[in-house]
Tab-separated table of C-alpha atoms in Angstrom:
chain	number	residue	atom	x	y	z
O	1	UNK	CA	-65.293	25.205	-26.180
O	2	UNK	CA	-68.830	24.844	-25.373
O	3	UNK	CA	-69.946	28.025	-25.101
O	4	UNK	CA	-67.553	29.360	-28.143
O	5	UNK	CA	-68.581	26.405	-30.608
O	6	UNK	CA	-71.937	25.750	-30.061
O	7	UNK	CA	-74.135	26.799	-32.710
O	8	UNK	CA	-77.424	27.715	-31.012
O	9	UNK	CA	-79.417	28.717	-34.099
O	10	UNK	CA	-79.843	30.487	-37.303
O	11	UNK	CA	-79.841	34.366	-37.038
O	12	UNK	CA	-82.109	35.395	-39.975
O	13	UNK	CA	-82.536	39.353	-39.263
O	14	UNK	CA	-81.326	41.417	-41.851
O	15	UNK	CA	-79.613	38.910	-43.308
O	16	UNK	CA	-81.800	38.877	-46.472
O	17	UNK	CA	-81.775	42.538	-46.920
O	18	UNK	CA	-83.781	42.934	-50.125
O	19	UNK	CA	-85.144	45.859	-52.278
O	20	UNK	CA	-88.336	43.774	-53.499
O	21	UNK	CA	-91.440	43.252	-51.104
O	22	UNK	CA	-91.254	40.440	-48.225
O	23	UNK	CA	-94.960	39.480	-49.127
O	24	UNK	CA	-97.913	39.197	-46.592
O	25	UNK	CA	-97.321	41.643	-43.479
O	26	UNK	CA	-95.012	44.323	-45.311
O	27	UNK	CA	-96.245	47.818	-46.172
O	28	UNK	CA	-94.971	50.584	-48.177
O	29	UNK	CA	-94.666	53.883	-46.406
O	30	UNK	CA	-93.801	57.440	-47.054
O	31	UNK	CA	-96.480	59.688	-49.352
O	32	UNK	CA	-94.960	60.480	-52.414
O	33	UNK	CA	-94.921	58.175	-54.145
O	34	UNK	CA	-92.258	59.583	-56.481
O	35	UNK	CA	-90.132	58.669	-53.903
O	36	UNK	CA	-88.239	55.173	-53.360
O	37	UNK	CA	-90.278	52.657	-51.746
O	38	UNK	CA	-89.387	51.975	-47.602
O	39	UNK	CA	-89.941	48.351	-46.917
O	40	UNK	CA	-90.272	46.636	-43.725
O	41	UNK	CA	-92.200	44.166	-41.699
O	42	UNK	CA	-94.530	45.129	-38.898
O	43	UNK	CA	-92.805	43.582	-36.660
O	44	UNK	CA	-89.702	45.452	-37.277
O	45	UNK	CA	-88.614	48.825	-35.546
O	46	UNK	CA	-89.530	52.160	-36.880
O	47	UNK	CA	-86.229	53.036	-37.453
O	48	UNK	CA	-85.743	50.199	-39.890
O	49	UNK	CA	-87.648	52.631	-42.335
O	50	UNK	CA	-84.757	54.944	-42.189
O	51	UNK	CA	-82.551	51.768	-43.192
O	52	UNK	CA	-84.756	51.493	-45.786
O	53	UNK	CA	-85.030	54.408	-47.118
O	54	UNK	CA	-81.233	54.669	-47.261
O	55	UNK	CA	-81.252	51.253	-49.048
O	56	UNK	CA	-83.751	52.204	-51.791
O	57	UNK	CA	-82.143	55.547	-52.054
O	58	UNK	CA	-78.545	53.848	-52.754
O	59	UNK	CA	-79.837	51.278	-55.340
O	60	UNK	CA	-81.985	53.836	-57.536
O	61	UNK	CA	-79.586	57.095	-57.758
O	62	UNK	CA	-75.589	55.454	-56.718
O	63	UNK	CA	-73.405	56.347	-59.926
O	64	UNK	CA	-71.278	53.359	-60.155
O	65	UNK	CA	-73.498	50.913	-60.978
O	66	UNK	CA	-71.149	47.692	-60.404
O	67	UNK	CA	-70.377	48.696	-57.117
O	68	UNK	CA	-73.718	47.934	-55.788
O	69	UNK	CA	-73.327	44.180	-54.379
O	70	UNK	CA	-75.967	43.733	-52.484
O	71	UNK	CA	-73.834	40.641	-50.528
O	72	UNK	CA	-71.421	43.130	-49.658
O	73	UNK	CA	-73.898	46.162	-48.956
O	74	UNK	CA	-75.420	43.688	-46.729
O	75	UNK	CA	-72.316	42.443	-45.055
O	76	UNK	CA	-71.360	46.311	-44.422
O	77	UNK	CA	-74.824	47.026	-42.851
O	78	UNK	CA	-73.939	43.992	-40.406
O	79	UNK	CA	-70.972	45.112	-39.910
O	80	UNK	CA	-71.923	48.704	-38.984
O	81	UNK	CA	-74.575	47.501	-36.298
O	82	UNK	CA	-72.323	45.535	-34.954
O	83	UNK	CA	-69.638	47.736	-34.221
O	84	UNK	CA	-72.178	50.230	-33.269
O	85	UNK	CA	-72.598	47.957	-30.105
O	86	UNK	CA	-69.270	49.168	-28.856
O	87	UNK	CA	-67.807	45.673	-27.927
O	88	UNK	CA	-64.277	46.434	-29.819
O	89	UNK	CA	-61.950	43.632	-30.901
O	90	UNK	CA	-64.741	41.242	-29.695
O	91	UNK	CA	-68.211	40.275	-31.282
O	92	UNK	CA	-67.966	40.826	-34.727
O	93	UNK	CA	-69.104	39.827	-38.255
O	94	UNK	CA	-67.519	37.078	-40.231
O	95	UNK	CA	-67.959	36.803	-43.869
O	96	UNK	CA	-68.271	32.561	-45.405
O	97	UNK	CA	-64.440	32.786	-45.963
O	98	UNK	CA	-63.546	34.603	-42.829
O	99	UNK	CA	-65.468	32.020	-40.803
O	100	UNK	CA	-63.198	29.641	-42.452
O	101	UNK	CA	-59.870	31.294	-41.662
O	102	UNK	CA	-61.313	31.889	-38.291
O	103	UNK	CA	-61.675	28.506	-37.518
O	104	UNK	CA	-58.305	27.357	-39.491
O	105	UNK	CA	-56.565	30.031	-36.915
O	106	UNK	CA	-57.685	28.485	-33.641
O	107	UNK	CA	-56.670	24.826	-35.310
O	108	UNK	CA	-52.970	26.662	-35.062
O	109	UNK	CA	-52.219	26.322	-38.532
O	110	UNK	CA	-52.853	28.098	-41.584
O	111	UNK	CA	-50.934	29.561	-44.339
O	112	UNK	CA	-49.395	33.216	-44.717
O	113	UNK	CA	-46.176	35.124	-43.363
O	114	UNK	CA	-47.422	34.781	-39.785
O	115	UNK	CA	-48.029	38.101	-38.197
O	116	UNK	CA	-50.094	38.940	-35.971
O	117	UNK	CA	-52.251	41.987	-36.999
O	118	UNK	CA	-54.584	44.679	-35.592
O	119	UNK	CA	-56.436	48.372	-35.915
O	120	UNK	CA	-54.682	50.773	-34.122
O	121	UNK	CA	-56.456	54.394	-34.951
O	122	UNK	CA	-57.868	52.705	-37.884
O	123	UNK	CA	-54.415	51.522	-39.216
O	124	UNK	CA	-53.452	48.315	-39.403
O	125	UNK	CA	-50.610	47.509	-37.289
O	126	UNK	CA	-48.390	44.291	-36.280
O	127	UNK	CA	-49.132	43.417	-32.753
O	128	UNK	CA	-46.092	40.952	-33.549
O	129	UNK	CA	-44.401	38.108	-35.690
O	130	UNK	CA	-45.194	34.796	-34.484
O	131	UNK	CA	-41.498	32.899	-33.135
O	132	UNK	CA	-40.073	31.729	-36.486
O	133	UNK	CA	-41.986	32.782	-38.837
O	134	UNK	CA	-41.466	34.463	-42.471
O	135	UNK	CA	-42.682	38.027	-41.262
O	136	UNK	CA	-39.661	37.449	-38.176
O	137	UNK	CA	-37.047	36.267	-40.560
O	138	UNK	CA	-37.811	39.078	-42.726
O	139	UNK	CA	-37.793	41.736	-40.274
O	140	UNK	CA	-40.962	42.682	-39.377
O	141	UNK	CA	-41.484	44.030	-36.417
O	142	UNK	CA	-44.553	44.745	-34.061
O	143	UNK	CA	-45.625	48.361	-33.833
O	144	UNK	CA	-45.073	48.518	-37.749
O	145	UNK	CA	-48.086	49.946	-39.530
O	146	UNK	CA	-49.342	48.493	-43.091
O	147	UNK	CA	-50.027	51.502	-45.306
O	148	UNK	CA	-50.040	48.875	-48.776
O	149	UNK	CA	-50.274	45.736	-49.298
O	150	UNK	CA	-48.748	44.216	-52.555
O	151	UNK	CA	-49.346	48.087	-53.668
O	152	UNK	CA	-52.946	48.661	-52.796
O	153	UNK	CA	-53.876	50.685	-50.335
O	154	UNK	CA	-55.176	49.962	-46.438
O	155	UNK	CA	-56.776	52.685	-46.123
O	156	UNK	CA	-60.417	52.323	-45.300
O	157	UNK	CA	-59.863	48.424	-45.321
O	158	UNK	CA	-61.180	46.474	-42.626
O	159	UNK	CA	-58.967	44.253	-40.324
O	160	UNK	CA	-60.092	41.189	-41.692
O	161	UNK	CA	-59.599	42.381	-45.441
O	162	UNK	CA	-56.320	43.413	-44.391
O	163	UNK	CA	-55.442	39.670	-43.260
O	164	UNK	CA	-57.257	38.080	-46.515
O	165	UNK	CA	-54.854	40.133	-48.442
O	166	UNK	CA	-51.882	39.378	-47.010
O	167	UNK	CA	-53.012	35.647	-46.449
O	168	UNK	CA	-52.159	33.657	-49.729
O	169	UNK	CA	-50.959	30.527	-51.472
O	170	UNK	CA	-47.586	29.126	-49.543
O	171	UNK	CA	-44.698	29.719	-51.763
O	172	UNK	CA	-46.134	32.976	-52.917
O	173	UNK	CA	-44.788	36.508	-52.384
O	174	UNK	CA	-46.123	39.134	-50.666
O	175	UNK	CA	-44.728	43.081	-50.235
O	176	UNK	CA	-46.096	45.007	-47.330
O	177	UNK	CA	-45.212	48.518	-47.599
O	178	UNK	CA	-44.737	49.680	-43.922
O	179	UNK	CA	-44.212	52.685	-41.921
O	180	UNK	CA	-41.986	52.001	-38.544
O	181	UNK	CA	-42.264	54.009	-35.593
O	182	UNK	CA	-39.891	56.542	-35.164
O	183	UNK	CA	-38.859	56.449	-39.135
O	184	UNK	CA	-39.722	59.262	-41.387
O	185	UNK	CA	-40.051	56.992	-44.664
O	186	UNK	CA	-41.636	53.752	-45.473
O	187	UNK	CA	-40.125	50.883	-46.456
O	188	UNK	CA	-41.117	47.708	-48.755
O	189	UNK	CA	-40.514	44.114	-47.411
O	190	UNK	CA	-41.026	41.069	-49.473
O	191	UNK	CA	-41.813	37.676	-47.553
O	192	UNK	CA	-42.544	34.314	-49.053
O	193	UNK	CA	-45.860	32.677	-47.504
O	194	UNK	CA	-45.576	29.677	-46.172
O	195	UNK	CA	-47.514	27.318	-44.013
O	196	UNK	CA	-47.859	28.361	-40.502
O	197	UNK	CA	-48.274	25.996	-37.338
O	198	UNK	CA	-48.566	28.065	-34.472
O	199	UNK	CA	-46.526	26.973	-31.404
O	200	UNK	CA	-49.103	27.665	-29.012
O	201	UNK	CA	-46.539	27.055	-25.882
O	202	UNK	CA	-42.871	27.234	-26.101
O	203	UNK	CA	-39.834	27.413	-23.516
O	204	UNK	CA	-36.564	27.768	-22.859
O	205	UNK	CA	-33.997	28.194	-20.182
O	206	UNK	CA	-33.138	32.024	-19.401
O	207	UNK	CA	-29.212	31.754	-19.589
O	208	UNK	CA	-27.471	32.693	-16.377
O	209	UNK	CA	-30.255	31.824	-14.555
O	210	UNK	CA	-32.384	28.806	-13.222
O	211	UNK	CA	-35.764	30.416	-14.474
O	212	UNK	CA	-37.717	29.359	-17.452
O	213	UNK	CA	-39.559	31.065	-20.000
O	214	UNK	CA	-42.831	29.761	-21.164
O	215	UNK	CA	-44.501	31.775	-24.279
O	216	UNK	CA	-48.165	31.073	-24.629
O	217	UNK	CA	-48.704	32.725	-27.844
O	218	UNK	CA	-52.298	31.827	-27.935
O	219	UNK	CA	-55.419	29.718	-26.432
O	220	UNK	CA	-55.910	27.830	-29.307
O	221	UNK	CA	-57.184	23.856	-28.967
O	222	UNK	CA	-53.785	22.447	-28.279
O	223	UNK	CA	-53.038	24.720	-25.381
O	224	UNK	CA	-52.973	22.695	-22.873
O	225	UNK	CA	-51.095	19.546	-23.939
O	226	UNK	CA	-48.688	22.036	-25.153
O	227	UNK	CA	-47.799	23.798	-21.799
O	228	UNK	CA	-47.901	20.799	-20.141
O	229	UNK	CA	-44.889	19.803	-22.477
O	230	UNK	CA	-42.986	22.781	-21.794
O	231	UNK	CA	-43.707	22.519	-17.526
O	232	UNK	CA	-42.311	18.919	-17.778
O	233	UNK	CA	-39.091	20.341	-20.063
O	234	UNK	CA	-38.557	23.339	-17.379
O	235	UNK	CA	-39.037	20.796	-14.474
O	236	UNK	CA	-37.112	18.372	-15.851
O	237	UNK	CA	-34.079	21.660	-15.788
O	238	UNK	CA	-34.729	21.893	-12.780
O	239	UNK	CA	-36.611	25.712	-13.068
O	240	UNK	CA	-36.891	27.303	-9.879
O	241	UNK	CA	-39.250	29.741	-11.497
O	242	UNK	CA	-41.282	30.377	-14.459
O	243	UNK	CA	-41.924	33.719	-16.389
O	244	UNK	CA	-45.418	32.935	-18.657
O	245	UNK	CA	-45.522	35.325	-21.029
O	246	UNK	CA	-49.077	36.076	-22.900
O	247	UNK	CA	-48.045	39.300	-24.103
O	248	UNK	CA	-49.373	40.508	-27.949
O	249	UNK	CA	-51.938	37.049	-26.615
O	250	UNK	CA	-55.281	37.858	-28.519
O	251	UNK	CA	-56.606	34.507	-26.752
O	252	UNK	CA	-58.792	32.213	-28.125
O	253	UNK	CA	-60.887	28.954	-26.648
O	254	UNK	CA	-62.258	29.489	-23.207
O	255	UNK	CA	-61.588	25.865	-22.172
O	256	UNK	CA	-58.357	26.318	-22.914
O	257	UNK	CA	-58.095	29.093	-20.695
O	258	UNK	CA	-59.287	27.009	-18.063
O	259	UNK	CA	-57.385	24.251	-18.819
O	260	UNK	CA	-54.216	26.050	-18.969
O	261	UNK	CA	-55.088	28.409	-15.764
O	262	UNK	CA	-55.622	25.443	-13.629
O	263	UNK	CA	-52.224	24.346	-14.180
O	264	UNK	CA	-50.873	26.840	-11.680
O	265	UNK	CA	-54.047	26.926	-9.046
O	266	UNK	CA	-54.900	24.593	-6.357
O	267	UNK	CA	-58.163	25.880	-6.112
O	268	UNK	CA	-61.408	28.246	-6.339
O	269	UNK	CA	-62.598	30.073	-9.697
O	270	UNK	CA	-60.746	31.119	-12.515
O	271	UNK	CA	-63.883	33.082	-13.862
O	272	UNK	CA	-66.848	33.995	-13.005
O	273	UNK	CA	-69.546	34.754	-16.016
O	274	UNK	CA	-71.899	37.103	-15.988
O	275	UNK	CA	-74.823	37.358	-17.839
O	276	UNK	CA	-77.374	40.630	-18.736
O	277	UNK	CA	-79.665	39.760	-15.243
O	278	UNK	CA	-76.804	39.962	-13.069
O	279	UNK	CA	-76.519	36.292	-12.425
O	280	UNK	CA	-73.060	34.581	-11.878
O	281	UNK	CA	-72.018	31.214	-13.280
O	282	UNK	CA	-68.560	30.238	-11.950
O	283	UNK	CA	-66.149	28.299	-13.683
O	284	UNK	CA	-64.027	26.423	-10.980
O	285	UNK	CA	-60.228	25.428	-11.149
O	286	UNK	CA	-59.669	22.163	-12.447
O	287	UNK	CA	-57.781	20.165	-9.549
O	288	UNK	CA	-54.161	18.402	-10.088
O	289	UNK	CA	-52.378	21.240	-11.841
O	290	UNK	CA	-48.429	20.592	-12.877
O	291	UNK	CA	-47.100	23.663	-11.475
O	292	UNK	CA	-49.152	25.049	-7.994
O	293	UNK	CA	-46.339	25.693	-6.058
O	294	UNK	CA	-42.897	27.076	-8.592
O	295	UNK	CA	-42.432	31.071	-7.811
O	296	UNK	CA	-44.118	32.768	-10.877
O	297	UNK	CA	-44.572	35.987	-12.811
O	298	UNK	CA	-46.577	36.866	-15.940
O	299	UNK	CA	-45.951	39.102	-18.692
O	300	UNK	CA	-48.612	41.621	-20.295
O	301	UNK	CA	-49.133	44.275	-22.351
O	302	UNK	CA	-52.074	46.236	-24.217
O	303	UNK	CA	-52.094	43.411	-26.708
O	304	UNK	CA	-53.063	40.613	-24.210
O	305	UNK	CA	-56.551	39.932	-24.644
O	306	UNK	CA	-59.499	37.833	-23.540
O	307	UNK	CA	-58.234	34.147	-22.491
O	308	UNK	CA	-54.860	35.991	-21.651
O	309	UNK	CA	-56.987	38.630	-19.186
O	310	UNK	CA	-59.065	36.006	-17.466
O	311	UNK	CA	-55.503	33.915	-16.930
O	312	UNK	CA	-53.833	36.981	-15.743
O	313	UNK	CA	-56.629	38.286	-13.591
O	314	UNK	CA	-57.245	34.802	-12.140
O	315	UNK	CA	-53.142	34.645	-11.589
O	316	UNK	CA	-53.563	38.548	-9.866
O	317	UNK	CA	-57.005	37.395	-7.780
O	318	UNK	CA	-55.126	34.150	-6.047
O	319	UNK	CA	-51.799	35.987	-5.334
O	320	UNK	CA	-50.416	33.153	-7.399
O	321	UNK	CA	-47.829	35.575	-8.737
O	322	UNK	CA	-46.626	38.971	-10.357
O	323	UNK	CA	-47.997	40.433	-13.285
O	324	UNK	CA	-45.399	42.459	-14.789
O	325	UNK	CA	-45.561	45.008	-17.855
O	326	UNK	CA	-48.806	47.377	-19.215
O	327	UNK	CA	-52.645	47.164	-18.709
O	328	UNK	CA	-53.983	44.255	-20.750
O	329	UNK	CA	-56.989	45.268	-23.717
O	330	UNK	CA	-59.886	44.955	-22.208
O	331	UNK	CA	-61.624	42.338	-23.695
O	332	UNK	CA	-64.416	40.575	-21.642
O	333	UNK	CA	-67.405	39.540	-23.038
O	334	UNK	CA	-68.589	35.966	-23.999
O	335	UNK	CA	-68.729	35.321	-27.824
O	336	UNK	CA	-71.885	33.240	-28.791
O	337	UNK	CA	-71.441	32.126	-32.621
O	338	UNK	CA	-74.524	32.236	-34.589
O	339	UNK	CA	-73.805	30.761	-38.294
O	340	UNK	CA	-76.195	32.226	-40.741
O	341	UNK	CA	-78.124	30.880	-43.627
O	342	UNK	CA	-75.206	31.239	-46.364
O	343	UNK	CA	-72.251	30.396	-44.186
O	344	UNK	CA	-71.769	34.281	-42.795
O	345	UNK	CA	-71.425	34.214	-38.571
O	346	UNK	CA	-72.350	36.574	-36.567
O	347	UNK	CA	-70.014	36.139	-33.457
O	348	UNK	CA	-72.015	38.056	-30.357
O	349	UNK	CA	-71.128	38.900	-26.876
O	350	UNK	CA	-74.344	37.536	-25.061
O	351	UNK	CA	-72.195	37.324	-21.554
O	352	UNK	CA	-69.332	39.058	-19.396
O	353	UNK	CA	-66.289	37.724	-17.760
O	354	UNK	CA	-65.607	38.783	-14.438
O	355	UNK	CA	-62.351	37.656	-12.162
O	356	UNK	CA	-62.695	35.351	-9.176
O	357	UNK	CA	-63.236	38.310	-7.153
O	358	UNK	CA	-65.624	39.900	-9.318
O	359	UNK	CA	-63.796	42.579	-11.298
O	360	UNK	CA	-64.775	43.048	-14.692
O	361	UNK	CA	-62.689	42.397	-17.605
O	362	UNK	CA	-64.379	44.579	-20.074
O	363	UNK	CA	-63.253	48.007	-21.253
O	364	UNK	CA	-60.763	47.908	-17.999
O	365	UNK	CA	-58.262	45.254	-18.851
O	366	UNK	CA	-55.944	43.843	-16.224
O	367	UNK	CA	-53.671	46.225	-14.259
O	368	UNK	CA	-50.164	44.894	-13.621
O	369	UNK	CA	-49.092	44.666	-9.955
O	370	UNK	CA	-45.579	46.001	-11.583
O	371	UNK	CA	-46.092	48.600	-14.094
O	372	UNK	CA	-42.997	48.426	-16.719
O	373	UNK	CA	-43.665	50.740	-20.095
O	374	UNK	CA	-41.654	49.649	-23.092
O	375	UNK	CA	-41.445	51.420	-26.662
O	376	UNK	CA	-43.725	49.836	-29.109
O	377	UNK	CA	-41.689	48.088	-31.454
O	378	UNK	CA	-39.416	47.343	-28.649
O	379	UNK	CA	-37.680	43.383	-29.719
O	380	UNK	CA	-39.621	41.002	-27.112
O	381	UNK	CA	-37.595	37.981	-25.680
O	382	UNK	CA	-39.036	34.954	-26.907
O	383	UNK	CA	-37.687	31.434	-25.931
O	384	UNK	CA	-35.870	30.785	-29.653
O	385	UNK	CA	-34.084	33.989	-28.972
O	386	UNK	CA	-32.922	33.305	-25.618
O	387	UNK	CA	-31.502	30.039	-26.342
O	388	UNK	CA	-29.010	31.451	-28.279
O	389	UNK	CA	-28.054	34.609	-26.115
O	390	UNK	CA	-25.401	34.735	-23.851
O	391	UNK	CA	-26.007	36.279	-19.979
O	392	UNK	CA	-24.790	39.799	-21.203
O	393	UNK	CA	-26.867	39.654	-24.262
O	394	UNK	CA	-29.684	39.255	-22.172
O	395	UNK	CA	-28.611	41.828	-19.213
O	396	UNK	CA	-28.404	44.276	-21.911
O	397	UNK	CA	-31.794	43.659	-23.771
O	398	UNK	CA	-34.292	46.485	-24.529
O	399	UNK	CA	-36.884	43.778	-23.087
O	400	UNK	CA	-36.969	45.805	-19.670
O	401	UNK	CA	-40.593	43.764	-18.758
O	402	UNK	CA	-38.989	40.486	-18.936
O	403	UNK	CA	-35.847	41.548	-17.021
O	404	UNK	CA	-38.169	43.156	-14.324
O	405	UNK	CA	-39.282	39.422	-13.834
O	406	UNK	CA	-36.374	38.007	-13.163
O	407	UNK	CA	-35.584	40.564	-10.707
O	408	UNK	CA	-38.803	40.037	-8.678
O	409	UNK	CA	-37.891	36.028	-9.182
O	410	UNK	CA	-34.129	36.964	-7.118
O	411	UNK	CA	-32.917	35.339	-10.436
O	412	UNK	CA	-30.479	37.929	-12.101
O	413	UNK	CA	-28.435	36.567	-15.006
O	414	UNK	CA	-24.872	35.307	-13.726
């Protein structure tokens, strides 16, 4: 993605946070000089003296003396000015190793149990398993929170510590101790890592009917070609409809978004990007998409985020279709990568995402034209568990969102 990959340039800021002097241009301030010493440049805000002071101050007089890593104080300052910005689940801080794992995720494959996994009131929680996976064939289930991790404790963990912990060698073991929802008592479950590929697109007939299922699990770089495989299997059925699902989506490349929206537009936007003057840059449909004209619905929920929203909302803009299910996350601003001097990234939101008809993405989400709740935990229909279900099975699923979408397609199971 051009805007997501490109490295503009090096962010040096407070990257070399320091408690020794900068050299020519710093000054000392404060009058006693009893007192640790405040350091900055004088080109720096006057608040950065409070920083400062707060630095010096934990360096001279903080008890336990190993804990003061000044790679990870500094990491934690970034961190905390970061999040102070208020763009949640969006432009964040990546440590050297994170970066890595970052960038092995969007390849769609890595090694783990393969979960996905976010902060809910500062718990982390399993959006959900990924189709097939270890965490799936073990029995975890989205909506469960981690309170432990091989016996250590989440609490106070970040998300992305979280993951490196649970994130391992493939063919070792991992126990998540988990509380479910609705459960008075936690439970331990063991699950062997193992290498993950991540099916970005899969499919599968709905039994009873003549509508496929297409789950897009994320906008990773083999999106496209991957959808395109499963339109071709659901035309080659002979679908008379398609249900896309993106819910539990956290997105991913904004090509692929695109890429993958164009497949189901003739024409116009699927974006338009906005930056902090108010100007608009739009990002047109690409033309000859596979499947303009089949009746369709999409799936959301509160865990659909960024490429999901601007698919949905481009989807909801054109009256191309239905979206069924829960407001999406709200995710909508433009992440601008910025590597740093010792392989640290600083991922920023520099720009917004607006739909074709200018509504923004941001701290709104994407309302569903068909509102459906669903418990959280609630077992979503995914095309390897339809495959095997019969057309009472299905009829009598807990996936009410899902069944709401082959209502509005005039496609109920026979």
């Amino acid at each position: 993605m051009r805007r997501l990959l490109k490295i503009i340039g090096i962010v040096v800021g407070i990257v070399l946070l320091t408690t020794v002097a900068f050299g020519a241009g710093l000054f000392v301030g404060g009058a006693n000089l009893l007192a640790p010493g405040i350091i900055r440049t004088t080109d720096q805000p006057e608040q950065f003296s409070i920083f400062w002071q707060a630095w010096n101050l934990v360096q001279a007089n903080y008890v336990d003396r190993e804990a003061l890593d000044n790679t990870r104080l500094t990491y934690g300052a970034i961190r905390g000015m970061v999040d102070a910005l208020g763009d949640t689940g969006h432009s964040t801080f990546l440590s050297p190793e994170q970066y890595t794992q970052q960038q092995s995720d969007l390849s769609g494959s890595f090694s783990g149990i393969g979960a996905q996994v976010s902060m809910k009131d500062g718990l982390p929680v399993i959006v959900a398993p990924l189709d097939d996976s270890p965490a799936q064939k073990a029995g975890i289930k989205a909506g469960d929170i981690i309170l432990q991790v091989d016996g250590e404790d989440t609490t106070g963990l970040t998300l992305n510590e979280v993951v490196a912990k649970i994130r391992g060698t493939k063919g070792e073991p991992v126990t998540l101790t988990l509380l479910r929802v609705g459960d008075s008592q936690s439970m331990e479950i063991t699950i062997v890592r193992d290498d993950i590929v991540t099916p970005t697109a899969t499919w599968a007939m709905i039994p009873g009917t003549s509508v496929a299922l297409i789950r897009l699990s994320q906008f990773s770089q083999n999106a496209k070609s991957e959808l395109l495989m499963a339109i071709e299997g659901a035309q080659a059925a002979n679908a008379t409809g398609l249900i896309v699902d993106v819910r539990s989506n956290p997105g991913g490349l904004l090509e692929q978004a695109v890429a993958v929206t164009s497949q189901f537009l003739k024409d116009g936007n699927v974006l338009l990007e906005e930056d902090a003057q108010g100007q608009r840059t739009p990002f047109p449909v690409t033309p000859g998409g596979a499947a303009t004209e089949i009746p369709l619905v999409v799936l959301i929920n509160p865990g659909s985020a960024s490429s999901s929203e601007i698919f949905a909302g481009a989807i909801q803009d054109h009256k191309r279709g239905q979206l069924v299910g829960e407001t999406t996350f709200g995710t909508g601003t433009v992440l601008q990568p910025y590597q740093l001097q010792d392989g640290s990234a600083l991922f920023l939101g520099v720009k917004q995402w607006l739909t074709p008809d200018g509504r923004r993405i941001r701290d709104q989400g994407i309302q569903p034209d068909v509102e459906v709740k669903i418990p959280l935990g609630t077992d979503l229909l995914t095309p390897s568990l339809i495959r095997e279900m019969t057309p009472e099975e299905l009829q009598s699923s807990p996936d009410l969102q899902l069944l709401k979408g082959l209502e509005l397609l005039g496609a109920q199971p026979q």
